[in-house]
Amino acid sequence: MSRLTRDPYDPLMQVQKWAYRCSKCSLCKYIHVYKDKYEDPRFVDICPSGKRYRFEAFYASGKQDIARGLITGEIDYSDTMLKAIFTCTSCGGCMQVCQPYSGKDPLKTITALKEKAVLDDMAPLEAHQVLLKSIENYGNPWQGPRARRGNWAKKMGFKNAKKEKAPVLLYAGCTYAYDPSLTGTLKISAKLMEKAGVDFAVLGDEELCCGSTALRIGDRAFYQRMAEQNFESLKDLGAETIVTGCAGCFSVLGEEYPELTDLPFKVKHLTEFLADLIDDGKLKPGKKLPARVTYHDPCHLGRYCGVYEPPRRILSSIPELELVEMQRSRDNSWCCGAGAGVRTAFPEFASWTAGERLFEASESGAEMLATACPFCEINLREASGGMEVKNVFELLAESVGGGG
Amino acid sequence: MATRTIDETVEATIREVVKKLGKVVGEDWVSDDPAILIGYSKDNSFEAAKKPHIVVLPETTEEVQEIVRIADRYGMAVQPSSTAINCAGGCIPQRGGILLDLRRMDSILDIDTENMTVTIQPAVRFGVAQNVLRQQGFYAINPSGPHTAGVAPNHMDKGIGMSANKFGVGTDHIVSMTFVMPNGEILKTGSAALPGADRVCVEGPGPDLSGIFHSSMGIFGVLVEMTTQIYEWPDVEILNVMQFETEDLNPVIDCFYDVTREDFANECSHLQDAYFAWFMTEEDDEAAALVDLLPRNNIMVIVGGETEQEARLKEDQLKRLAEREGYEFMTPALLSMLSELIDIPYECKVLQVTMRVTRYFGSFQVVWFNTSLERVPELHKNYQRLNARHFGDTDYRNWEKAFQPDEVTVYTQPLEFGRSVMLELDFFISFNDAESVKRGLAFGYDAISMVLDDGGLFDRPYGGATGSSFGSLQTPRLGTYNELLHELKADIDPRNIMAPGRLTLPLGPA
């Protein structure tokens, strides 16, 4: 029986044209071969789930067949199908290589499949339900009490955005705010802004989840509720710019919210903001950090929002830090493996994906991998097995000195 | 005693075979889940969607042998697939069975720069091969397809690229092939047939068996290894475009006769304006703007050599020929603009951009066939007339595309110094539009019939990218050739397990 309904908002309805039009050219499987340096055949795959599981269904092209099968009623949900759909990290690699040639966006079909599975009560997956329940109960996916969201900023003396107006709002995001291994990064980032004389405020305990997690695991209705609540809490603060260090929050605030409403503020990623402060001479990296560092492009920052250069500008500004590129970089980047709830639901696969990235990093000759996303940072660090993984903000703070 | 139904018996057999295959390749690499199977059921052709019963992903030749033996034991069909990007229904299992997905066999086994050969597994893609070879100053002849296409299967299937005027088609480069035969035994062709002999000679100990595997689409065995010729990388290349502001293709063919028999062109092919513009641009409106600037017909001639001096010498030869015969070159300004648009390395001039044609409607169907150069103008005219008959009533007032479908049609590729030509006449359909598919099928049927009546030869069994349903139009005309092929198939594969239904023969079960 066809899973396609007459509802014009049925996700399958939105993508059925493309599900039938896939040319099966396989461009979605590999990096844009002739765009970047391409010498090592070990680092040419762009689709983590495809590379790991190899069956066609785990690639974007196979997902078009799954969509077609659900539309025609030729197939129905199975555990294998759900695995094929939800091991996709939504990294956008397939979109990046397919779209310029075919005009098609295979990621839209994958997103539609996730949303359709939720509407058909086949998802959220059990592991994802825990995340959503936590967002429902605690306002964040990590089961952190609401009253502790602002702990990271306590005794720091930052302005409270609800009480004092400031042109810039530093939006922490759930992961930076709650993960004890990351709150330090958030603190030093805020101190860097303070040191540069930026007039900014934070929301502390009153900050809400942006809804990114719900969106990426296919629960669009849940996401929209979160987005509306969050937007309500942000719109009247008077901030001209919202800055966040979280790549997930950044892409949702900057790219998804405008689909729902007009934003009265600009959204910037912290790397963009800090790179501008360096260019303006307000932050001066002075301390030498003699290390060979490679930069891992977070998918939500790079492919989703096109922010490739600012983090590299920051790293290049640090004396004696040598920036080396991996074969798969910028829009050809290989995902860290954590995105779209994959780390939660398929931890072994997420770890494998991170391991592939770290291997590539070591083959580039780097001693250290830097990134600019909390999910990438955690996932890569846990799989690192020796290679040092740091956030761009940390490295900048070390070079600027004085704890930022 | 309860008896099992046919469906129950089939299901039990599949479960049993899955279990046995799992023991050979590991449980992770075999599946009979419909969500997995459907990924192998459809491609970009008119071929009806058909799922296999099982998909298995071996990693070694020994595993392939074991799989084929299991299939033979159970009388189960085996459909090989390497990179799974055939656009002519070539990898769609006609009779279900086991889909042998060879994508894990993707290693370059040996590069012999002294004797200019490379030995590869079936799933090595052009993108990988070219880049690895390039680092050693060589390249493999590439087709006009994406970098994701497999070198070995493409060569075996007579892949054609822009260099075919000089180097011929894919099969012309094969030194040797290794097959797993339907009984699980190994067969090596070419000089590799003799244990201990160097892989340098294309011919086997004659009569040469290689030919029966050319474009055989897996019906005689599974290709697991190929040694193919490689060529020295030309360090310097110069693109020249000769232009013809005429609908008539006779002047284009005259030029081909003149240019291709000389030895100075590394690459030489013809594209009409709309197709050319489509390749060169990323957006529809850019293509529309470019087509206004381009001459109607264009012959691209690429000369090259190890040094600038050598390349210029060849270019001078081309210019002298053009002056003598009165051929006109594209203006330097336009050529310079085009060169910027196609500023991509040698091995992929057309490799990747060919996929851009799918922007047009989502799918394009290729009627490609071999003929002599002199027949091209008439075939083209007849094709246009046919196209007008089928699509002439299309209402273009609300046409959202830059070109009408009958405009984007022609790519002419001379083969081996112009002795013959591959003529590609395309048409566009949208697979999510039933009316478009219906019209496309009707047109495809008439187009193939027309080509056959006009002396064209479909050298691949499926009859161009339009799929085996059209390829079968040629088969009844083959007479004894057809009958002998059938007998060969029966002798080599008596249980008809290898890609059954793929030969499109109306005579029997193959």
PDB file of C-alpha atoms in Angstrom, chain B residues 245-431:
ATOM      1  CA  GLU B 245      26.609  27.962 -39.088  1.00  0.00           C
ATOM      2  CA  THR B 246      24.438  25.486 -40.895  1.00  0.00           C
ATOM      3  CA  GLU B 247      21.665  23.022 -40.102  1.00  0.00           C
ATOM      4  CA  ASP B 248      23.058  20.641 -42.682  1.00  0.00           C
ATOM      5  CA  LEU B 249      25.638  18.274 -41.211  1.00  0.00           C
ATOM      6  CA  ASN B 250      27.353  17.543 -44.552  1.00  0.00           C
ATOM      7  CA  PRO B 251      30.055  20.214 -44.065  1.00  0.00           C
ATOM      8  CA  VAL B 252      30.658  18.883 -40.541  1.00  0.00           C
ATOM      9  CA  ILE B 253      31.171  15.375 -41.893  1.00  0.00           C
ATOM     10  CA  ASP B 254      33.492  16.642 -44.636  1.00  0.00           C
ATOM     11  CA  CYS B 255      35.565  18.297 -41.952  1.00  0.00           C
ATOM     12  CA  PHE B 256      35.623  15.098 -39.885  1.00  0.00           C
ATOM     13  CA  TYR B 257      36.914  13.156 -42.868  1.00  0.00           C
ATOM     14  CA  ASP B 258      39.698  15.684 -43.262  1.00  0.00           C
ATOM     15  CA  VAL B 259      40.673  16.084 -39.622  1.00  0.00           C
ATOM     16  CA  THR B 260      40.302  12.632 -38.127  1.00  0.00           C
ATOM     17  CA  ARG B 261      42.506  10.782 -40.616  1.00  0.00           C
ATOM     18  CA  GLU B 262      45.415  13.010 -39.721  1.00  0.00           C
ATOM     19  CA  ASP B 263      47.351  12.096 -36.605  1.00  0.00           C
ATOM     20  CA  PHE B 264      47.432  15.452 -34.878  1.00  0.00           C
ATOM     21  CA  ALA B 265      44.154  15.370 -32.954  1.00  0.00           C
ATOM     22  CA  ASN B 266      44.164  13.729 -29.517  1.00  0.00           C
ATOM     23  CA  GLU B 267      40.466  14.357 -29.272  1.00  0.00           C
ATOM     24  CA  CYS B 268      37.883  15.276 -31.827  1.00  0.00           C
ATOM     25  CA  SER B 269      34.106  15.392 -31.602  1.00  0.00           C
ATOM     26  CA  HIS B 270      31.059  17.320 -32.684  1.00  0.00           C
ATOM     27  CA  LEU B 271      28.434  18.984 -30.520  1.00  0.00           C
ATOM     28  CA  GLN B 272      25.490  21.083 -31.524  1.00  0.00           C
ATOM     29  CA  ASP B 273      25.068  24.472 -29.886  1.00  0.00           C
ATOM     30  CA  ALA B 274      22.385  23.638 -27.341  1.00  0.00           C
ATOM     31  CA  TYR B 275      24.104  20.501 -26.093  1.00  0.00           C
ATOM     32  CA  PHE B 276      27.423  22.301 -25.955  1.00  0.00           C
ATOM     33  CA  ALA B 277      25.927  25.168 -23.938  1.00  0.00           C
ATOM     34  CA  TRP B 278      24.264  22.729 -21.604  1.00  0.00           C
ATOM     35  CA  PHE B 279      27.569  21.041 -20.801  1.00  0.00           C
ATOM     36  CA  MET B 280      29.357  24.288 -20.195  1.00  0.00           C
ATOM     37  CA  THR B 281      26.977  25.897 -17.732  1.00  0.00           C
ATOM     38  CA  GLU B 282      25.427  25.228 -14.365  1.00  0.00           C
ATOM     39  CA  GLU B 283      22.191  27.172 -14.723  1.00  0.00           C
ATOM     40  CA  ASP B 284      19.425  27.077 -17.320  1.00  0.00           C
ATOM     41  CA  ASP B 285      19.547  30.801 -18.004  1.00  0.00           C
ATOM     42  CA  GLU B 286      23.333  30.678 -18.448  1.00  0.00           C
ATOM     43  CA  ALA B 287      22.858  27.895 -20.974  1.00  0.00           C
ATOM     44  CA  ALA B 288      20.213  29.909 -22.811  1.00  0.00           C
ATOM     45  CA  ALA B 289      22.536  32.919 -22.969  1.00  0.00           C
ATOM     46  CA  LEU B 290      25.466  30.833 -24.176  1.00  0.00           C
ATOM     47  CA  VAL B 291      23.523  29.077 -26.900  1.00  0.00           C
ATOM     48  CA  ASP B 292      22.857  32.426 -28.537  1.00  0.00           C
ATOM     49  CA  LEU B 293      26.590  33.003 -28.784  1.00  0.00           C
ATOM     50  CA  LEU B 294      27.563  29.589 -30.058  1.00  0.00           C
ATOM     51  CA  PRO B 295      27.702  28.526 -33.704  1.00  0.00           C
ATOM     52  CA  ARG B 296      25.049  25.928 -34.595  1.00  0.00           C
ATOM     53  CA  ASN B 297      27.550  23.097 -35.103  1.00  0.00           C
ATOM     54  CA  ASN B 298      30.938  22.788 -33.485  1.00  0.00           C
ATOM     55  CA  ILE B 299      33.827  20.417 -33.956  1.00  0.00           C
ATOM     56  CA  MET B 300      36.168  20.388 -30.985  1.00  0.00           C
ATOM     57  CA  VAL B 301      39.716  19.426 -31.804  1.00  0.00           C
ATOM     58  CA  ILE B 302      42.201  19.027 -29.007  1.00  0.00           C
ATOM     59  CA  VAL B 303      45.847  18.805 -29.954  1.00  0.00           C
ATOM     60  CA  GLY B 304      48.550  18.105 -27.447  1.00  0.00           C
ATOM     61  CA  GLY B 305      51.988  16.847 -26.720  1.00  0.00           C
ATOM     62  CA  GLU B 306      54.760  16.624 -24.195  1.00  0.00           C
ATOM     63  CA  THR B 307      55.906  20.146 -24.963  1.00  0.00           C
ATOM     64  CA  GLU B 308      54.345  23.422 -26.029  1.00  0.00           C
ATOM     65  CA  GLN B 309      56.368  23.209 -29.221  1.00  0.00           C
ATOM     66  CA  GLU B 310      54.930  19.823 -30.118  1.00  0.00           C
ATOM     67  CA  ALA B 311      51.376  20.940 -29.403  1.00  0.00           C
ATOM     68  CA  ARG B 312      51.811  24.122 -31.447  1.00  0.00           C
ATOM     69  CA  LEU B 313      53.229  22.139 -34.342  1.00  0.00           C
ATOM     70  CA  LYS B 314      50.103  20.025 -34.418  1.00  0.00           C
ATOM     71  CA  GLU B 315      47.921  23.081 -34.121  1.00  0.00           C
ATOM     72  CA  ASP B 316      49.717  24.583 -37.128  1.00  0.00           C
ATOM     73  CA  GLN B 317      48.948  21.433 -39.098  1.00  0.00           C
ATOM     74  CA  LEU B 318      45.285  21.783 -38.188  1.00  0.00           C
ATOM     75  CA  LYS B 319      45.270  25.447 -39.186  1.00  0.00           C
ATOM     76  CA  ARG B 320      46.910  24.720 -42.521  1.00  0.00           C
ATOM     77  CA  LEU B 321      44.312  22.057 -43.198  1.00  0.00           C
ATOM     78  CA  ALA B 322      41.498  24.424 -42.260  1.00  0.00           C
ATOM     79  CA  GLU B 323      42.890  27.147 -44.490  1.00  0.00           C
ATOM     80  CA  ARG B 324      43.229  24.754 -47.389  1.00  0.00           C
ATOM     81  CA  GLU B 325      39.684  23.435 -47.040  1.00  0.00           C
ATOM     82  CA  GLY B 326      38.054  26.696 -46.005  1.00  0.00           C
ATOM     83  CA  TYR B 327      37.020  25.745 -42.459  1.00  0.00           C
ATOM     84  CA  GLU B 328      36.344  28.514 -40.015  1.00  0.00           C
ATOM     85  CA  PHE B 329      37.560  28.630 -36.413  1.00  0.00           C
ATOM     86  CA  MET B 330      35.621  29.961 -33.478  1.00  0.00           C
ATOM     87  CA  THR B 331      36.559  33.538 -32.596  1.00  0.00           C
ATOM     88  CA  PRO B 332      39.385  33.838 -30.050  1.00  0.00           C
ATOM     89  CA  ALA B 333      37.108  35.760 -27.666  1.00  0.00           C
ATOM     90  CA  LEU B 334      34.433  33.074 -27.626  1.00  0.00           C
ATOM     91  CA  LEU B 335      37.010  30.310 -27.452  1.00  0.00           C
ATOM     92  CA  SER B 336      38.675  32.000 -24.538  1.00  0.00           C
ATOM     93  CA  MET B 337      35.330  32.227 -22.743  1.00  0.00           C
ATOM     94  CA  LEU B 338      34.641  28.546 -23.366  1.00  0.00           C
ATOM     95  CA  SER B 339      38.110  27.587 -22.220  1.00  0.00           C
ATOM     96  CA  GLU B 340      37.432  29.307 -18.941  1.00  0.00           C
ATOM     97  CA  LEU B 341      34.168  27.442 -18.583  1.00  0.00           C
ATOM     98  CA  ILE B 342      35.833  24.095 -19.195  1.00  0.00           C
ATOM     99  CA  ASP B 343      38.961  24.744 -17.240  1.00  0.00           C
ATOM    100  CA  ILE B 344      39.097  21.243 -15.899  1.00  0.00           C
ATOM    101  CA  PRO B 345      41.848  18.694 -16.271  1.00  0.00           C
ATOM    102  CA  TYR B 346      42.359  16.503 -19.255  1.00  0.00           C
ATOM    103  CA  GLU B 347      40.839  13.363 -17.874  1.00  0.00           C
ATOM    104  CA  CYS B 348      37.445  14.842 -17.269  1.00  0.00           C
ATOM    105  CA  LYS B 349      36.670  17.364 -19.943  1.00  0.00           C
ATOM    106  CA  VAL B 350      33.356  15.747 -20.537  1.00  0.00           C
ATOM    107  CA  LEU B 351      33.401  13.276 -17.679  1.00  0.00           C
ATOM    108  CA  GLN B 352      31.483  15.171 -15.093  1.00  0.00           C
ATOM    109  CA  VAL B 353      29.586  17.753 -17.059  1.00  0.00           C
ATOM    110  CA  THR B 354      27.656  15.136 -19.006  1.00  0.00           C
ATOM    111  CA  MET B 355      25.436  14.764 -15.974  1.00  0.00           C
ATOM    112  CA  ARG B 356      24.303  18.315 -16.528  1.00  0.00           C
ATOM    113  CA  VAL B 357      21.985  17.174 -19.300  1.00  0.00           C
ATOM    114  CA  THR B 358      19.826  15.516 -16.678  1.00  0.00           C
ATOM    115  CA  ARG B 359      18.922  19.006 -15.480  1.00  0.00           C
ATOM    116  CA  TYR B 360      16.809  19.324 -18.558  1.00  0.00           C
ATOM    117  CA  PHE B 361      14.012  16.989 -17.621  1.00  0.00           C
ATOM    118  CA  GLY B 362      15.547  14.751 -15.030  1.00  0.00           C
ATOM    119  CA  SER B 363      16.428  12.104 -17.550  1.00  0.00           C
ATOM    120  CA  PHE B 364      17.831  11.909 -21.016  1.00  0.00           C
ATOM    121  CA  GLN B 365      17.694   8.913 -23.255  1.00  0.00           C
ATOM    122  CA  VAL B 366      20.512   8.154 -25.598  1.00  0.00           C
ATOM    123  CA  VAL B 367      19.979   6.554 -28.963  1.00  0.00           C
ATOM    124  CA  TRP B 368      23.607   5.767 -29.752  1.00  0.00           C
ATOM    125  CA  PHE B 369      24.779   3.596 -32.536  1.00  0.00           C
ATOM    126  CA  ASN B 370      27.603   3.081 -34.985  1.00  0.00           C
ATOM    127  CA  THR B 371      27.495   3.944 -38.629  1.00  0.00           C
ATOM    128  CA  SER B 372      29.713   5.430 -41.305  1.00  0.00           C
ATOM    129  CA  LEU B 373      30.410   9.147 -41.334  1.00  0.00           C
ATOM    130  CA  GLU B 374      28.724   9.613 -44.694  1.00  0.00           C
ATOM    131  CA  ARG B 375      25.377   8.389 -43.350  1.00  0.00           C
ATOM    132  CA  VAL B 376      25.253  10.910 -40.513  1.00  0.00           C
ATOM    133  CA  PRO B 377      23.565  13.874 -42.278  1.00  0.00           C
ATOM    134  CA  GLU B 378      20.699  11.756 -43.573  1.00  0.00           C
ATOM    135  CA  LEU B 379      20.235   9.959 -40.251  1.00  0.00           C
ATOM    136  CA  HIS B 380      20.181  13.282 -38.480  1.00  0.00           C
ATOM    137  CA  LYS B 381      17.553  14.689 -40.837  1.00  0.00           C
ATOM    138  CA  ASN B 382      15.377  11.616 -40.479  1.00  0.00           C
ATOM    139  CA  TYR B 383      15.722  11.802 -36.717  1.00  0.00           C
ATOM    140  CA  GLN B 384      14.671  15.426 -36.721  1.00  0.00           C
ATOM    141  CA  ARG B 385      11.637  14.626 -38.845  1.00  0.00           C
ATOM    142  CA  LEU B 386      10.705  11.814 -36.478  1.00  0.00           C
ATOM    143  CA  ASN B 387      11.223  14.041 -33.490  1.00  0.00           C
ATOM    144  CA  ALA B 388       8.943  16.690 -34.989  1.00  0.00           C
ATOM    145  CA  ARG B 389       6.305  14.053 -35.618  1.00  0.00           C
ATOM    146  CA  HIS B 390       6.394  12.878 -32.007  1.00  0.00           C
ATOM    147  CA  PHE B 391       6.995  16.135 -30.176  1.00  0.00           C
ATOM    148  CA  GLY B 392       5.951  18.745 -32.751  1.00  0.00           C
ATOM    149  CA  ASP B 393       2.628  19.362 -31.072  1.00  0.00           C
ATOM    150  CA  THR B 394       4.280  20.320 -27.786  1.00  0.00           C
ATOM    151  CA  ASP B 395       2.992  23.665 -26.645  1.00  0.00           C
ATOM    152  CA  TYR B 396       6.118  25.733 -26.060  1.00  0.00           C
ATOM    153  CA  ARG B 397       4.301  28.859 -24.883  1.00  0.00           C
ATOM    154  CA  ASN B 398       4.710  27.875 -21.240  1.00  0.00           C
ATOM    155  CA  TRP B 399       7.907  25.979 -21.810  1.00  0.00           C
ATOM    156  CA  GLU B 400      10.034  26.388 -18.704  1.00  0.00           C
ATOM    157  CA  LYS B 401      13.292  25.197 -20.253  1.00  0.00           C
ATOM    158  CA  ALA B 402      15.885  27.029 -22.241  1.00  0.00           C
ATOM    159  CA  PHE B 403      15.616  24.649 -25.174  1.00  0.00           C
ATOM    160  CA  GLN B 404      12.941  22.693 -26.901  1.00  0.00           C
ATOM    161  CA  PRO B 405      13.447  18.946 -26.750  1.00  0.00           C
ATOM    162  CA  ASP B 406      14.171  18.598 -30.452  1.00  0.00           C
ATOM    163  CA  GLU B 407      17.104  21.001 -30.124  1.00  0.00           C
ATOM    164  CA  VAL B 408      19.265  19.108 -27.695  1.00  0.00           C
ATOM    165  CA  THR B 409      19.983  16.100 -29.744  1.00  0.00           C
ATOM    166  CA  VAL B 410      23.298  15.543 -31.443  1.00  0.00           C
ATOM    167  CA  TYR B 411      26.768  14.390 -30.390  1.00  0.00           C
ATOM    168  CA  THR B 412      28.925  12.882 -33.106  1.00  0.00           C
ATOM    169  CA  GLN B 413      32.033  10.949 -32.177  1.00  0.00           C
ATOM    170  CA  PRO B 414      34.305   9.707 -34.963  1.00  0.00           C
ATOM    171  CA  LEU B 415      36.026   6.408 -34.233  1.00  0.00           C
ATOM    172  CA  GLU B 416      39.522   5.368 -35.244  1.00  0.00           C
ATOM    173  CA  PHE B 417      40.560   8.030 -37.719  1.00  0.00           C
ATOM    174  CA  GLY B 418      37.041   8.475 -39.022  1.00  0.00           C
ATOM    175  CA  ARG B 419      36.548   4.934 -40.265  1.00  0.00           C
ATOM    176  CA  SER B 420      33.219   4.945 -38.481  1.00  0.00           C
ATOM    177  CA  VAL B 421      31.266   7.112 -36.105  1.00  0.00           C
ATOM    178  CA  MET B 422      29.213   6.844 -32.961  1.00  0.00           C
ATOM    179  CA  LEU B 423      26.191   9.036 -33.474  1.00  0.00           C
ATOM    180  CA  GLU B 424      24.249   9.972 -30.388  1.00  0.00           C
ATOM    181  CA  LEU B 425      20.740  11.307 -30.859  1.00  0.00           C
ATOM    182  CA  ASP B 426      19.151  12.126 -27.553  1.00  0.00           C
ATOM    183  CA  PHE B 427      15.711  12.840 -26.311  1.00  0.00           C
ATOM    184  CA  PHE B 428      14.459  13.899 -22.937  1.00  0.00           C
ATOM    185  CA  ILE B 429      11.799  12.519 -20.698  1.00  0.00           C
ATOM    186  CA  SER B 430      10.612  12.926 -17.155  1.00  0.00           C
ATOM    187  CA  PHE B 431      10.078   9.697 -15.262  1.00  0.00           C
TER     188      PHE B 431
END
